[in-house]
């Protein structure tokens, strides 16, 4: 027989069923904990056919999942005469199974899972169209088993929706990560590639399990050093740990590299020497890394170098590099995120949302066929709600990919739960109406205009934190991204269900509770941050985390919402606004241009309206802003209750890790709520019909308490502290007290304080001089000031009687002055 056949006997099968291990989250959705008992009717033999490295990887993965140690490993002459998994490429498998002769081969990187019988033996065939297909088929079968789905009889063919299914990491060579929220880089440290790449290998395995086939490892704000000759052997080491998992290495490059590392005097893309430099540099890469994926380029954007410096355009820049890559089959992902960040705020026609279309649409048809224009899902920047970028519909002669963001830059930075799959699906399903039915997913797959390449790239930014993304539930976004890139027709519900089963097991209550939390979380987050398409009302000039309503205005960044005393929203109409809506096809223009048609959730993205404007929902805009923030914060609190219902049903480690974050989120949602409603109340002068805004009967401002040592200070921006003020303790220890004068009972006593990252504060809560609770403010929230990023809440429970004296004592270390904003009393029982 001419095909190499390696046989693994799985020993120790079932032996792991009752072993309890610490759940760190490191295994993500590859825990395989339920692969064992219900799967006991599955074979204990694995036969891998063929020589490919990924086929061997797949074989080993099966053995690992079935909790066995491989034995009798090595080449054998024939198929085992007993039940077995048999995996390999179509070309190697079908000669062994004549009954498959009349069947179609699985396409490309697709697979076919098929059960067949031979005499007394039954085989579970995992047939790949390629080596990668075998690997993907194996992970798919293992997921089915772990999700306790039917596997006794299989006949499942799957093909990935698009050829490009990449991730990007914004890792810097010094080991830091731009917009990373889970520790330092798994790839770099101290200006070099890490010596220990174990995590990089584990990451590649995780990516392969969801069908990802490429990873750009460094920040798009790229250091030119990545292309330095001394770096190449280091890159090759990363490619080596990716390769068994079918993940191609890619890097982000800086346009000025020919000067910065090549020593040339110019990086003009039309200069012959520059072209030669790119060719030589790329040749050298492929010599060391033959399966190199290609480059990602951010140019002429946010201060990066670019072709404009020489009066050239993106096509000139992309093509010169693409030609160098083309000979080796490499791709050039050129980002459409090009805009002027010195826009004139006083110009009512200026609009950042127009930029990508205005710049790239005229270049349609002028790009080499291995250039892919990588377009962020919306025209601004990863906001909590944006329309689909009009550019998707505007480049029929150009390969396109969609850029998504798993790292939650504008959506709570993995301290808030925000499952983004439903949002991504709205974009992918949105019909651009450019050539019959043309949802974004069809365009980026290349199918609409018959392009061979196209697809997906998402910024992930995993870090060295054991659980990869910080919040254990944030991993649902990475999983969901891969699943959608594989098959964008999957529903959000299916993805949430799959991820939960794989990550937390199949207990029905656990599955339904976590799925429900995930599926509601985006709307909850949107509700208390930036409803009606206004954009995430965060601090645009800072870390993009907490509220900062006005930070987006009166500057050149163009993330404006133009709210003033009369009204709110960006007028992007053709008739009176920036004309942005005119970048869409006529059918889409009809949806957005007439105020009467525009969906509520994008109203303020498309139109400027007065506060009393009535929405389709029947509410006024201003009342919607108030209501959505109160509802959103209440629902964030409810996420805590839902999570608590799982106590005892999942491991204690992940239970408490998530609980901590959900409690934090509930507190921070109140900070968001209050900042936004108070800002709009002051700006609009319109009262809340429900009388909540500006009335906090349960609240006692710190500045109104009896202070000893503490002094009142103004907080900036004012809306991020209750009443615009806090108290700080400049030296030693200080106290703030109040005499309790409410109905006696058991109270939840919430202390609102600021946890800056430039010091540590200690707080003690006393009732009548008895210490009741104490805590330390030592989190690493992203600011060294009192503001919406650092405002935090601590809740204690206490039986209180009239005349009790409630006192907070604060003591500071470092630059943080034990700041206090207010305390609040909630009656929780008698
Ligand atoms: O969302 C913004 C981020 C920048 C990022 C930029 C981009 C890497 O705030 O940190 O830069 O987008 O996508 O290039």
Tab-separated table of N, CA, C and O in Angstrom, residues 416 538-539 543 545-548 664 668 671-672 675 715-717 719-721 752 754 781-783 785-792:
chain	number	residue	atom	x	y	z
A	416	UNK	N	-16.537	44.446	31.105
A	416	UNK	CA	-17.985	44.374	30.917
A	416	UNK	C	-18.239	43.187	29.992
A	416	UNK	O	-17.454	42.935	29.071
A	538	UNK	N	-17.807	57.354	25.046
A	538	UNK	CA	-16.661	57.193	25.931
A	538	UNK	C	-15.652	58.315	25.737
A	538	UNK	O	-15.794	59.164	24.860
A	539	UNK	N	-14.625	58.267	26.547
A	539	UNK	CA	-13.543	59.223	26.479
A	539	UNK	C	-12.710	58.940	25.217
A	539	UNK	O	-11.829	58.097	25.205
A	543	UNK	N	-8.517	56.391	27.129
A	543	UNK	CA	-8.448	54.934	26.897
A	543	UNK	C	-9.702	54.296	26.296
A	543	UNK	O	-9.762	53.076	26.177
A	545	UNK	N	-12.666	53.882	27.473
A	545	UNK	CA	-13.264	52.926	28.417
A	545	UNK	C	-14.517	53.475	29.104
A	545	UNK	O	-15.635	53.107	28.762
A	546	UNK	N	-14.306	54.379	30.073
A	546	UNK	CA	-15.451	54.916	30.809
A	546	UNK	C	-16.108	56.062	30.058
A	546	UNK	O	-15.666	56.451	28.966
A	547	UNK	N	-17.191	56.637	30.644
A	547	UNK	CA	-17.891	57.721	29.964
A	547	UNK	C	-17.049	58.999	29.877
A	547	UNK	O	-16.239	59.284	30.747
A	548	UNK	N	-17.266	59.748	28.828
A	548	UNK	CA	-16.605	61.038	28.617
A	548	UNK	C	-17.366	61.684	27.475
A	548	UNK	O	-16.900	61.723	26.345
A	664	UNK	N	-18.481	44.129	39.243
A	664	UNK	CA	-17.821	45.371	38.846
A	664	UNK	C	-18.626	46.054	37.731
A	664	UNK	O	-18.877	47.264	37.760
A	668	UNK	N	-20.149	49.797	37.462
A	668	UNK	CA	-19.667	50.744	36.460
A	668	UNK	C	-20.796	51.157	35.510
A	668	UNK	O	-20.778	52.263	34.952
A	671	UNK	N	-22.192	54.169	36.879
A	671	UNK	CA	-21.352	55.333	36.570
A	671	UNK	C	-21.683	55.841	35.165
A	671	UNK	O	-21.887	57.039	34.942
A	672	UNK	N	-21.753	54.926	34.231
A	672	UNK	CA	-22.109	55.273	32.852
A	672	UNK	C	-23.489	55.928	32.800
A	672	UNK	O	-23.678	56.980	32.194
A	675	UNK	N	-23.541	59.431	34.316
A	675	UNK	CA	-22.787	60.412	33.524
A	675	UNK	C	-23.608	60.833	32.306
A	675	UNK	O	-23.759	62.023	32.013
A	715	UNK	N	-14.365	67.266	40.010
A	715	UNK	CA	-13.938	66.143	39.168
A	715	UNK	C	-14.162	66.530	37.711
A	715	UNK	O	-15.143	67.181	37.370
A	716	UNK	N	-13.217	66.106	36.854
A	716	UNK	CA	-13.323	66.397	35.415
A	716	UNK	C	-13.298	65.097	34.627
A	716	UNK	O	-12.417	64.285	34.880
A	717	UNK	N	-14.194	64.915	33.672
A	717	UNK	CA	-15.348	65.749	33.382
A	717	UNK	C	-16.402	65.633	34.487
A	717	UNK	O	-16.522	64.594	35.126
A	719	UNK	N	-19.446	65.178	34.725
A	719	UNK	CA	-20.526	64.183	34.760
A	719	UNK	C	-20.074	62.826	35.294
A	719	UNK	O	-20.895	61.939	35.494
A	720	UNK	N	-18.754	62.669	35.517
A	720	UNK	CA	-18.292	61.363	35.980
A	720	UNK	C	-18.234	61.246	37.502
A	720	UNK	O	-17.819	60.214	38.030
A	721	UNK	N	-18.642	62.318	38.207
A	721	UNK	CA	-18.795	62.214	39.666
A	721	UNK	C	-20.164	62.757	40.021
A	721	UNK	O	-20.648	63.701	39.395
A	752	UNK	N	-19.171	54.678	46.636
A	752	UNK	CA	-18.638	54.999	45.308
A	752	UNK	C	-17.324	55.743	45.515
A	752	UNK	O	-17.292	56.772	46.199
A	754	UNK	N	-12.984	56.244	43.770
A	754	UNK	CA	-12.211	56.227	42.523
A	754	UNK	C	-10.953	55.390	42.728
A	754	UNK	O	-10.193	55.647	43.661
A	781	UNK	N	-7.196	50.034	36.712
A	781	UNK	CA	-8.088	50.696	35.751
A	781	UNK	C	-7.286	51.727	34.957
A	781	UNK	O	-6.272	52.228	35.434
A	782	UNK	N	-7.762	52.059	33.739
A	782	UNK	CA	-6.871	52.788	32.835
A	782	UNK	C	-6.828	54.310	33.021
A	782	UNK	O	-7.008	55.054	32.060
A	783	UNK	N	-6.577	54.779	34.228
A	783	UNK	CA	-6.375	56.220	34.411
A	783	UNK	C	-5.762	56.496	35.779
A	783	UNK	O	-5.963	55.740	36.732
A	785	UNK	N	-6.487	59.383	37.232
A	785	UNK	CA	-7.295	60.514	37.699
A	785	UNK	C	-8.651	60.020	38.203
A	785	UNK	O	-9.046	58.894	37.923
A	786	UNK	N	-9.354	60.922	38.877
A	786	UNK	CA	-10.743	60.634	39.241
A	786	UNK	C	-11.591	60.942	38.019
A	786	UNK	O	-11.630	62.086	37.565
A	787	UNK	N	-12.229	59.932	37.472
A	787	UNK	CA	-13.069	60.152	36.298
A	787	UNK	C	-13.907	58.901	36.020
A	787	UNK	O	-13.983	58.004	36.885
A	788	UNK	N	-14.495	58.860	34.840
A	788	UNK	CA	-15.377	57.743	34.501
A	788	UNK	C	-14.656	56.415	34.313
A	788	UNK	O	-15.294	55.363	34.295
A	789	UNK	N	-13.350	56.449	34.159
A	789	UNK	CA	-12.611	55.188	34.035
A	789	UNK	C	-12.390	54.552	35.399
A	789	UNK	O	-12.318	53.338	35.519
A	790	UNK	N	-12.236	55.405	36.400
A	790	UNK	CA	-11.799	54.880	37.700
A	790	UNK	C	-12.917	54.781	38.736
A	790	UNK	O	-12.732	54.157	39.776
A	791	UNK	N	-14.057	55.403	38.463
A	791	UNK	CA	-15.139	55.382	39.439
A	791	UNK	C	-15.587	53.940	39.677
A	791	UNK	O	-15.898	53.214	38.737
A	792	UNK	N	-15.576	53.514	40.931
A	792	UNK	CA	-15.836	52.106	41.275
A	792	UNK	C	-16.771	52.040	42.470
A	792	UNK	O	-16.931	53.011	43.208
